[in-house]
XYZ file of C-alpha atoms in Angstrom:
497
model
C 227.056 244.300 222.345
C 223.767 245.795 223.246
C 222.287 244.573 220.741
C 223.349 240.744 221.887
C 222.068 241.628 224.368
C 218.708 242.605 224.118
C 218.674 239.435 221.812
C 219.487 237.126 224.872
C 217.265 238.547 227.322
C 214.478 238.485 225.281
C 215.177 234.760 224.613
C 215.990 233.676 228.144
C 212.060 235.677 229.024
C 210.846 233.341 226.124
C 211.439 230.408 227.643
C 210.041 231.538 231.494
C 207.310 232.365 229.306
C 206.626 229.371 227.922
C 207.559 227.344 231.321
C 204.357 229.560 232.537
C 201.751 228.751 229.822
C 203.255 225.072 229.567
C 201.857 224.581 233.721
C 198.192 225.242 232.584
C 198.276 222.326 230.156
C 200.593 219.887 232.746
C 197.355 218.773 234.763
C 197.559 215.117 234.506
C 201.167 212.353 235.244
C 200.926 211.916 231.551
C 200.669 215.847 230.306
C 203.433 216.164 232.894
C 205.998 213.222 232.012
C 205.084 212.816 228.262
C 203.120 215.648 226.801
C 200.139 214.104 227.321
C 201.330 211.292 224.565
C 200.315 214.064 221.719
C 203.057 215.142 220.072
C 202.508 215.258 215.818
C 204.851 214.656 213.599
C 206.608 218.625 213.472
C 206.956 219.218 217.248
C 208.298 215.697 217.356
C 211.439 215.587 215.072
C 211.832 219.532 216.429
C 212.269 218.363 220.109
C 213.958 215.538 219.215
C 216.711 217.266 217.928
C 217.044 219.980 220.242
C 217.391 217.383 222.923
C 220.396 214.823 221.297
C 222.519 218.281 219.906
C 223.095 219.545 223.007
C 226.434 221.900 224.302
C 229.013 218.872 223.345
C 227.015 218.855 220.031
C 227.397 222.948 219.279
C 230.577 223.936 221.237
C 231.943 220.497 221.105
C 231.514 219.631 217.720
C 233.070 222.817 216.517
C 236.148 222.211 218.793
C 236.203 218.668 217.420
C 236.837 220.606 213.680
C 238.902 222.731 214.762
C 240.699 220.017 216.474
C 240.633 217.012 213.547
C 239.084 218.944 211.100
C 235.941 217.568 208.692
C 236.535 214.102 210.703
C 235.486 215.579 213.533
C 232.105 215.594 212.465
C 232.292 211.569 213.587
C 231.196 212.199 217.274
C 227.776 214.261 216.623
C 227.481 212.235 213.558
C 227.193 208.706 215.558
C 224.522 210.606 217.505
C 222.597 211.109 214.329
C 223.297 207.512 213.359
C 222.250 205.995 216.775
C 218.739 208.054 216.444
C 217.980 207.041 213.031
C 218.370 203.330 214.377
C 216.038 203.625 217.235
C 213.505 205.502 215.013
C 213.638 203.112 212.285
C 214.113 199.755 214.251
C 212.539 200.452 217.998
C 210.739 203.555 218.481
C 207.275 202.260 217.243
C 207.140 199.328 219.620
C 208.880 201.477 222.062
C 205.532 204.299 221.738
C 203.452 201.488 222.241
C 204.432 200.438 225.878
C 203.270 203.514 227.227
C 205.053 203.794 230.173
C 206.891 206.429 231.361
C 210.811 204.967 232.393
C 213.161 202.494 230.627
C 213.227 200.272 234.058
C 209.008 199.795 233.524
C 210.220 197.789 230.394
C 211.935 195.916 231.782
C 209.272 194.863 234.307
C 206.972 194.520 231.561
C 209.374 192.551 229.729
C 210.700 189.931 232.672
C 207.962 189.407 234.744
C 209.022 191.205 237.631
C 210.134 194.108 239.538
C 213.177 196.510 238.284
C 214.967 196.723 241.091
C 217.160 199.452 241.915
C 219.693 198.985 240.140
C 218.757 199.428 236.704
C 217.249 202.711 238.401
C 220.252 203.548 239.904
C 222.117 203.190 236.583
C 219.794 205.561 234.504
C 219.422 208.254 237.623
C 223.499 208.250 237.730
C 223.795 208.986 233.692
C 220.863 211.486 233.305
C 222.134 213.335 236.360
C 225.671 213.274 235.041
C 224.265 214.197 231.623
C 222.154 217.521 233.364
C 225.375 218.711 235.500
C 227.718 218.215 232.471
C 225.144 220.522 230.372
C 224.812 222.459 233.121
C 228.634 223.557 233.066
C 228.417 224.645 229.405
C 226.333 227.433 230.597
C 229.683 229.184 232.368
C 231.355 229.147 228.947
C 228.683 231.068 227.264
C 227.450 233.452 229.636
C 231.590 234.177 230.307
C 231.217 235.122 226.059
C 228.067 237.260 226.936
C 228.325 238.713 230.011
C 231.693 238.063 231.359
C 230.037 236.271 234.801
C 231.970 234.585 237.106
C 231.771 230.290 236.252
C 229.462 229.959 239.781
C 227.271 232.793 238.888
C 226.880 231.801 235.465
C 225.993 228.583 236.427
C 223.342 229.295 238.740
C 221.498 231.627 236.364
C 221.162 229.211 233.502
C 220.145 226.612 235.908
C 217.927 228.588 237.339
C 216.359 229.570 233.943
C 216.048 226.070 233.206
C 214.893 224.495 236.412
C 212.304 226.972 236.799
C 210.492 226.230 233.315
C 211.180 222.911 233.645
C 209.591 222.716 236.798
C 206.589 224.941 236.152
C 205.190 222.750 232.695
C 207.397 219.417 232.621
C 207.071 218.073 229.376
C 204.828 220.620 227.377
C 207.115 223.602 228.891
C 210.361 221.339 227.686
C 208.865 220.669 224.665
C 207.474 224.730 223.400
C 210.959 225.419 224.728
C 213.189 222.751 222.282
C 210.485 223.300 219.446
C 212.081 227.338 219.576
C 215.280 225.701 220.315
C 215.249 223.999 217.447
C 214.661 226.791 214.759
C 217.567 229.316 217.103
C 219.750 226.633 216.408
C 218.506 226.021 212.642
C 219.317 229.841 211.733
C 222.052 230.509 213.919
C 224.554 227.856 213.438
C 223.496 225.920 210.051
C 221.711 229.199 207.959
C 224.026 231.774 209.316
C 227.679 231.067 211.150
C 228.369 228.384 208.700
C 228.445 230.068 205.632
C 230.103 233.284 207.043
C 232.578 230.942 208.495
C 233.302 229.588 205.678
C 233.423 233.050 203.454
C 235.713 234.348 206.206
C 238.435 231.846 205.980
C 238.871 232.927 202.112
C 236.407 229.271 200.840
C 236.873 225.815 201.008
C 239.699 226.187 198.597
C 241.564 228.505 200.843
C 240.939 226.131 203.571
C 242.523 223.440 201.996
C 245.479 224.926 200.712
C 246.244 226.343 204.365
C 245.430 223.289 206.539
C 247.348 219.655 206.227
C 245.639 216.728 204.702
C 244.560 214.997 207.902
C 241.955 217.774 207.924
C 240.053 216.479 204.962
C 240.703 212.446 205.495
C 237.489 210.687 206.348
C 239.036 209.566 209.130
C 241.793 211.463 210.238
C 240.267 211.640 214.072
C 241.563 207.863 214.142
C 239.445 204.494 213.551
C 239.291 203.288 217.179
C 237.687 206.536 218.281
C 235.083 206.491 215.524
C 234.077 202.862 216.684
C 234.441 204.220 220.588
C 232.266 206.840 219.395
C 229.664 204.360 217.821
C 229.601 202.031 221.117
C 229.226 205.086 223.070
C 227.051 207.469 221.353
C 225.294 205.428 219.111
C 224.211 202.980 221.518
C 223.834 205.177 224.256
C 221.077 206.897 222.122
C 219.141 203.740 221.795
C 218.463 203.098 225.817
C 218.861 206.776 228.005
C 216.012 207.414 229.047
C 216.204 211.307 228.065
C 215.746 209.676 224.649
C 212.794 207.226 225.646
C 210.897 209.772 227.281
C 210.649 211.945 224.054
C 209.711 208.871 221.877
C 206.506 208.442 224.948
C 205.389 211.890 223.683
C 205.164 210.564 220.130
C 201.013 211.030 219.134
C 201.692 207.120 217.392
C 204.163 204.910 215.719
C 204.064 206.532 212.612
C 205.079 210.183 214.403
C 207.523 207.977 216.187
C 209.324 206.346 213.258
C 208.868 208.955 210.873
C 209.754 211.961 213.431
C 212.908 210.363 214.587
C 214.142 210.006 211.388
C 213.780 213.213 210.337
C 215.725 214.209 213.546
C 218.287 211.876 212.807
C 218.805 213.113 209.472
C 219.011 216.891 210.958
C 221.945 215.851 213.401
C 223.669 214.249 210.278
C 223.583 217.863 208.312
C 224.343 219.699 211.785
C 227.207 217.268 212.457
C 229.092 218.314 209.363
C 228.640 222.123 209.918
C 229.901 221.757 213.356
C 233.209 220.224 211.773
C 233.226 222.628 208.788
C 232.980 225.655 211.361
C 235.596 224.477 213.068
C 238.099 223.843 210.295
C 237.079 227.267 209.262
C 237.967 228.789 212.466
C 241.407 227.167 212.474
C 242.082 229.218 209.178
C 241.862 231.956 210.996
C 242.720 231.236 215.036
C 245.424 228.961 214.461
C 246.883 229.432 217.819
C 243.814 228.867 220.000
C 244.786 227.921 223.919
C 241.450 225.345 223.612
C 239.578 223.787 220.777
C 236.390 224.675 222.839
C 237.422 228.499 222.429
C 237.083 227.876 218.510
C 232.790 228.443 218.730
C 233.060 231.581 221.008
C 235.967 233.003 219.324
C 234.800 232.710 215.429
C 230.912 233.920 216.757
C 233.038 236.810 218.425
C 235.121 238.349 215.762
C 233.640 236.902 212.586
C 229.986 237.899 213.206
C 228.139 241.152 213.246
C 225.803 242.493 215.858
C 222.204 241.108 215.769
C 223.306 238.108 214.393
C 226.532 237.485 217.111
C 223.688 237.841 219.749
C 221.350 235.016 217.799
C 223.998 232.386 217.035
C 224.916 232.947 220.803
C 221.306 232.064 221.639
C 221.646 229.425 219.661
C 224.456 227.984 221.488
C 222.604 228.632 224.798
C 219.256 226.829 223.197
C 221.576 223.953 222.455
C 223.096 223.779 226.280
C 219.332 224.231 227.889
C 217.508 221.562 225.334
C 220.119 218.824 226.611
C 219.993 220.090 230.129
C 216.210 220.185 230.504
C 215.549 216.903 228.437
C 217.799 215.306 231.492
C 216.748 217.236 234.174
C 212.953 215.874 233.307
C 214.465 212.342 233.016
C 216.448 212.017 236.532
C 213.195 213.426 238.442
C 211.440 210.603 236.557
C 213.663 207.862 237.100
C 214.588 209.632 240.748
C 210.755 209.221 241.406
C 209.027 206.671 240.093
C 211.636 203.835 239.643
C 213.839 204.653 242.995
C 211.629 206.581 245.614
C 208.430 204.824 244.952
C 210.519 201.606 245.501
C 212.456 202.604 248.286
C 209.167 203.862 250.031
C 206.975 200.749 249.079
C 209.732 198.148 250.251
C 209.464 200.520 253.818
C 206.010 200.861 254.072
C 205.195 197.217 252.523
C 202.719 196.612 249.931
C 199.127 197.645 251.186
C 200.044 200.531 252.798
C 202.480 201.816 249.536
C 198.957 200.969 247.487
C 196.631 202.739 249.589
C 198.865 205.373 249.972
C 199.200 205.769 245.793
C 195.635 205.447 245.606
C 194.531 208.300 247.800
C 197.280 210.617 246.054
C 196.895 209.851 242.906
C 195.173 212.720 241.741
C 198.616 214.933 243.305
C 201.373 212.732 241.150
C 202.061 215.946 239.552
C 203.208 218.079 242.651
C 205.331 214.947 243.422
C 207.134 214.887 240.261
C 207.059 218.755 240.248
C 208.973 218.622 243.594
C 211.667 215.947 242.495
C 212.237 218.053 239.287
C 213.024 220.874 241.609
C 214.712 218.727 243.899
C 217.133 217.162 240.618
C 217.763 220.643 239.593
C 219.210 222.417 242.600
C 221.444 219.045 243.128
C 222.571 219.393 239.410
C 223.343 223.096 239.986
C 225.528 222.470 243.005
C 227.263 219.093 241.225
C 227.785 221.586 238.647
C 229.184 224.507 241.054
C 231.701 221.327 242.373
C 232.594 219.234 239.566
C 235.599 220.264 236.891
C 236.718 217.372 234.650
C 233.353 217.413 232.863
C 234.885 215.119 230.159
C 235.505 212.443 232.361
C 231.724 212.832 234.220
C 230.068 212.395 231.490
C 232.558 209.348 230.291
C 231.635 207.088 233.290
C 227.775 207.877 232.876
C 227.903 207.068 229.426
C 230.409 203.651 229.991
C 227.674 202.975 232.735
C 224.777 202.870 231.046
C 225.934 201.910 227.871
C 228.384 198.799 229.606
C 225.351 197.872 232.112
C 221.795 198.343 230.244
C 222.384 198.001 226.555
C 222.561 194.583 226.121
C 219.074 193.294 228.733
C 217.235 196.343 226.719
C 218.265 195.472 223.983
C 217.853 191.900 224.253
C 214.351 191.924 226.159
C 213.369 193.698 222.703
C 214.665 190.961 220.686
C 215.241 187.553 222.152
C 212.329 186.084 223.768
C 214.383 183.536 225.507
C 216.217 186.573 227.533
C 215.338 186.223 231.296
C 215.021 188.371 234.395
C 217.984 186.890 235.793
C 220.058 186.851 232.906
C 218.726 190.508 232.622
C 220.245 190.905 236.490
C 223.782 189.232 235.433
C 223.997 191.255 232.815
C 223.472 194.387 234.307
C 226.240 193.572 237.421
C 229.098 192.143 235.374
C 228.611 194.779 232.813
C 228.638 197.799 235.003
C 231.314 196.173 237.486
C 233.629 195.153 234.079
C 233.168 198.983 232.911
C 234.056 200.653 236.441
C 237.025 197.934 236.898
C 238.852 198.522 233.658
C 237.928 201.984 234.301
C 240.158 201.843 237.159
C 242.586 199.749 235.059
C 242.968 201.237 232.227
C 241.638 204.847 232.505
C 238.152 207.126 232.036
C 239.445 207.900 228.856
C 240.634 204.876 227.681
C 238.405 203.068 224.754
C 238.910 199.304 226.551
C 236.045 199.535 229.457
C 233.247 199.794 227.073
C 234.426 197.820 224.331
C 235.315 194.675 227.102
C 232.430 195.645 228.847
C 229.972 195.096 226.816
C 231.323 191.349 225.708
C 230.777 190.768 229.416
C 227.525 192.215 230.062
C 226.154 190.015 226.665
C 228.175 186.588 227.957
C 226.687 186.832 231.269
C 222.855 187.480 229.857
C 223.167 184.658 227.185
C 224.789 182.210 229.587
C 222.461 183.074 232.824
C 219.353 183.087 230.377
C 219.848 180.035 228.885
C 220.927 178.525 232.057
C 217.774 179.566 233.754
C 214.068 179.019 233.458
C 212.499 180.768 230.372
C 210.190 183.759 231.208
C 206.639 183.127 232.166
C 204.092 182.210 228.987
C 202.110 185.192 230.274
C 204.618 187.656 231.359
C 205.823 187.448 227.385
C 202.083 186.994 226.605
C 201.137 190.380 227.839
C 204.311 191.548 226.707
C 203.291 190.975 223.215
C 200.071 192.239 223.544
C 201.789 195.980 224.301
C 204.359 195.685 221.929
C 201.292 195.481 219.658
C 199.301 198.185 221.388
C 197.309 196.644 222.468
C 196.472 197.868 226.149
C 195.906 201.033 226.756
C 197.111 201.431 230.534
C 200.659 201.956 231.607
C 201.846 200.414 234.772
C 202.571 202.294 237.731
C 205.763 201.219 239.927
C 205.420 198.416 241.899
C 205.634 198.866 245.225
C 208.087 196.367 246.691
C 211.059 194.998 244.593
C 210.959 190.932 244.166
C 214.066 189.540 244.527
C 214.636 188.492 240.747
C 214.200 192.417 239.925
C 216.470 194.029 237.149
């Protein structure tokens, strides 16, 4: 294995590498948050793909073949299908706000202040998604190094935090764009066709595995369209995925980047399944689906090449984790703290404060990146049903901000307070049938999100329409109009989202 080794080590000083040259460029809020808003069409659709395939992607995606076989392609493959639909449909107005966090739309968009709890929403599911790709780090460095589940923990945290901390954006982005092409080689160019050769072809695959394997949609119908409500949807409105279309350079990049990443997690989605069905050829008796990636990369590949599809796993796990690590210190900042500390301090004293410190905005949302990232460690250190975690951040955000996102994009006659309803009776439906029915269960999102869209139609249209010149200058950024983006407000008004 010293070979792997070497490989890994040399990888994991890549990316502190990169974290150091990516600070010298991070001297401005927007080099920090959004990579300066510069990002061509290449670096675009790279990042953008290292950031949705993430450690449930790789790992899980193989476990789901080796699980359901080629059907369990279905839950990476709604990721793919919910990025080419904000590419295609949203991203190009979405590039043209300019601001920096989901909840600043919605202020844009309803004439008001997002209050905390659309904030609180998006910090909950970004932290949740961070700690959850956190975790997968135990798994792999337990393949590589044998590390205790703490230990490993810490150290690709630590990796992580520290680049991400040193260059935000830029040192996230160098870091996926390498990401990407680890992952390219290792999973798609090299341990899927040596899977596949392994387990005698796709003929020998099929004559030793039952027919479910093969069926379209022999994972089961209800969890492909769970998987769509979830996934899909969820890909439209995190802000881990909004703050990579702000780096886009223009709509074009934005549109035309995304849906080249799109397309990628399509192809990668199928190779995941096909490795997995290859490695239950020859593991039949696994104790975990999840132990199909590690084992086949263990015993079916040869040095050099075991130690680079590793990396490729662990470029999958730190892309995810640093993508959401950079978007809870943004939402943890700018849409909660600066809130928080404006409602204390009241309005004048909140503006003359920002004004004088405006020129330090990047220590600030260095610090809370730091801040995020040793909380995310020790949620990680704590926390064991991961599954579940990341089910409740997902229900959340999907149950309690898809639908005034969504709908502030589309309807014009959507208002802040049916934007309010909608966000309370869909989160409180999802955690209350949660309760009812179970984390797990497919019922809280599906009878959440009915809620969440009854109570915004019915509220909106039972309210006053939105200002003429709140929706005004909200066309006039949709079109690109203005150049500025605006900075948090400094006291929350009570109509706030």
């Amino acid at each position: 294995m010293a070979v792997d080794y070497a490989v890994i080590v040399l990888y994991l000083a890549g990316m502190l590498a990169m974290g150091w040259w990516g600070m010298r460029r991070a001297k401005s809020k927007s080099e920090f948050l959004v990579a300066g808003r510069r990002l061509g069409p290449a670096m675009y659709s790279g990042t953008m793909a290292a950031i949705v395939l993430g450690g449930a992607s790789t790992i899980g995606g193989v476990g789901l073949g080796y699980q359901y076989g080629l059907s369990g392609a279905w839950m990476v493959f709604t990721i793919g299908l919910g990025l080419l639909a904000l590419s295609v449909f949203f991203s190009a107005r979405i590039a043209r706000l300019r601001v920096y966090t989901v909840s600043e739309m919605l202020d844009l968009r309803y004439g008001g202040s997002a209050g905390l709890i659309s904030g609180v929403v998006m910090w909950a599911y970004t932290l949740m998604l961070a700690v959850t790709s956190t975790i997968a780090y135990a798994t792999i460095f337990d393949v590589l190094f044998g590390l205790d589940r703490s230990l490993s923990i810490v150290l690709g945290g630590a990796i992580v935090v520290a680049y991400s901390t040193l260059g935000g954006m830029w040192s996230i982005t160098l870091t996926d764009m390498v990401q990407f092409v680890v992952k390219t080689i290792g999973v798609l160019l090299l341990l899927l066709p040596i899977a596949v050769v392994k387990a005698g072809g796709f003929a020998a695959m099929k004559a030793q595995l039952p027919d479910d394997y093969f069926a379209p949609l022999g994972i089961g119908g209800q969890t492909v369209f769970t998987y769509v409500l979830i996934y899909s949807f969820g890909m439209l409105i995190g802000q881990d995925i909004w703050q990579r279309v702000f780096t886009a350079r223009g709509d074009k990049v934005a549109r035309l980047g995304g849906t080249a990443a799109g397309t990628y997690c399509l192809a990668y989605a199928l190779a995941g399944a096909v490795i997995g069905t290859a490695a239950k050829v020859l593991y039949p008796h696994l104790g975990s689906p999840d132990d199909a990636f590690a084992t086949i990369v263990k015993d079916a590949l040869p040095m050099g090449v075991r130690g680079l599809v590793l990396a490729a796993a662990l470029s999958a796990v730190m892309s995810t984790s640093s993508g959401a690590l950079i978007a809870c210190a943004t939402v943890a900042n700018n849409d909660i703290w600066a809130r928080v500390r404006g409602a204390v301090r009241g309005p004048a004293a909140a503006d003359e404060e920002a004004h004088e410190s405006a020129h330090d905005e990047v220590r600030g949302n260095r610090l809370f990146i730091l801040l995020m990232g040793v909380a995310v460690i020790g949620i990680a250190i704590g926390l064991n049903d991961v599954v579940a975690a990341l089910t409740v951040a997902y229900n959340l955000l999907v149950g309690g901000l898809l639908v005034p996102i969504l709908g502030g994009l589309l309807w014009k006659r959507g208002t802040a307070a049916g934007a309010l309803a909608s966000v309370a009776v869909g989160g409180l439906a999802v955690v209350g049938l949660m309760v009812s029915f179970g984390v797990l269960a497919n019922e809280p999102i599906s009878y959440g999100l009915i809620a969440s869209l009854v109570a915004y139609v019915a509220v909106s249209l039972a309210t006053r329409p939105t200002d003429a010149a709140v929706l005004a200058a909200w066309r006039e950024r949709l079109a690109g109009r203005t150049a500025s983006a605006p900075s948090a407000p400094s006291a929350p008004s009570p109509s706030g989202v």
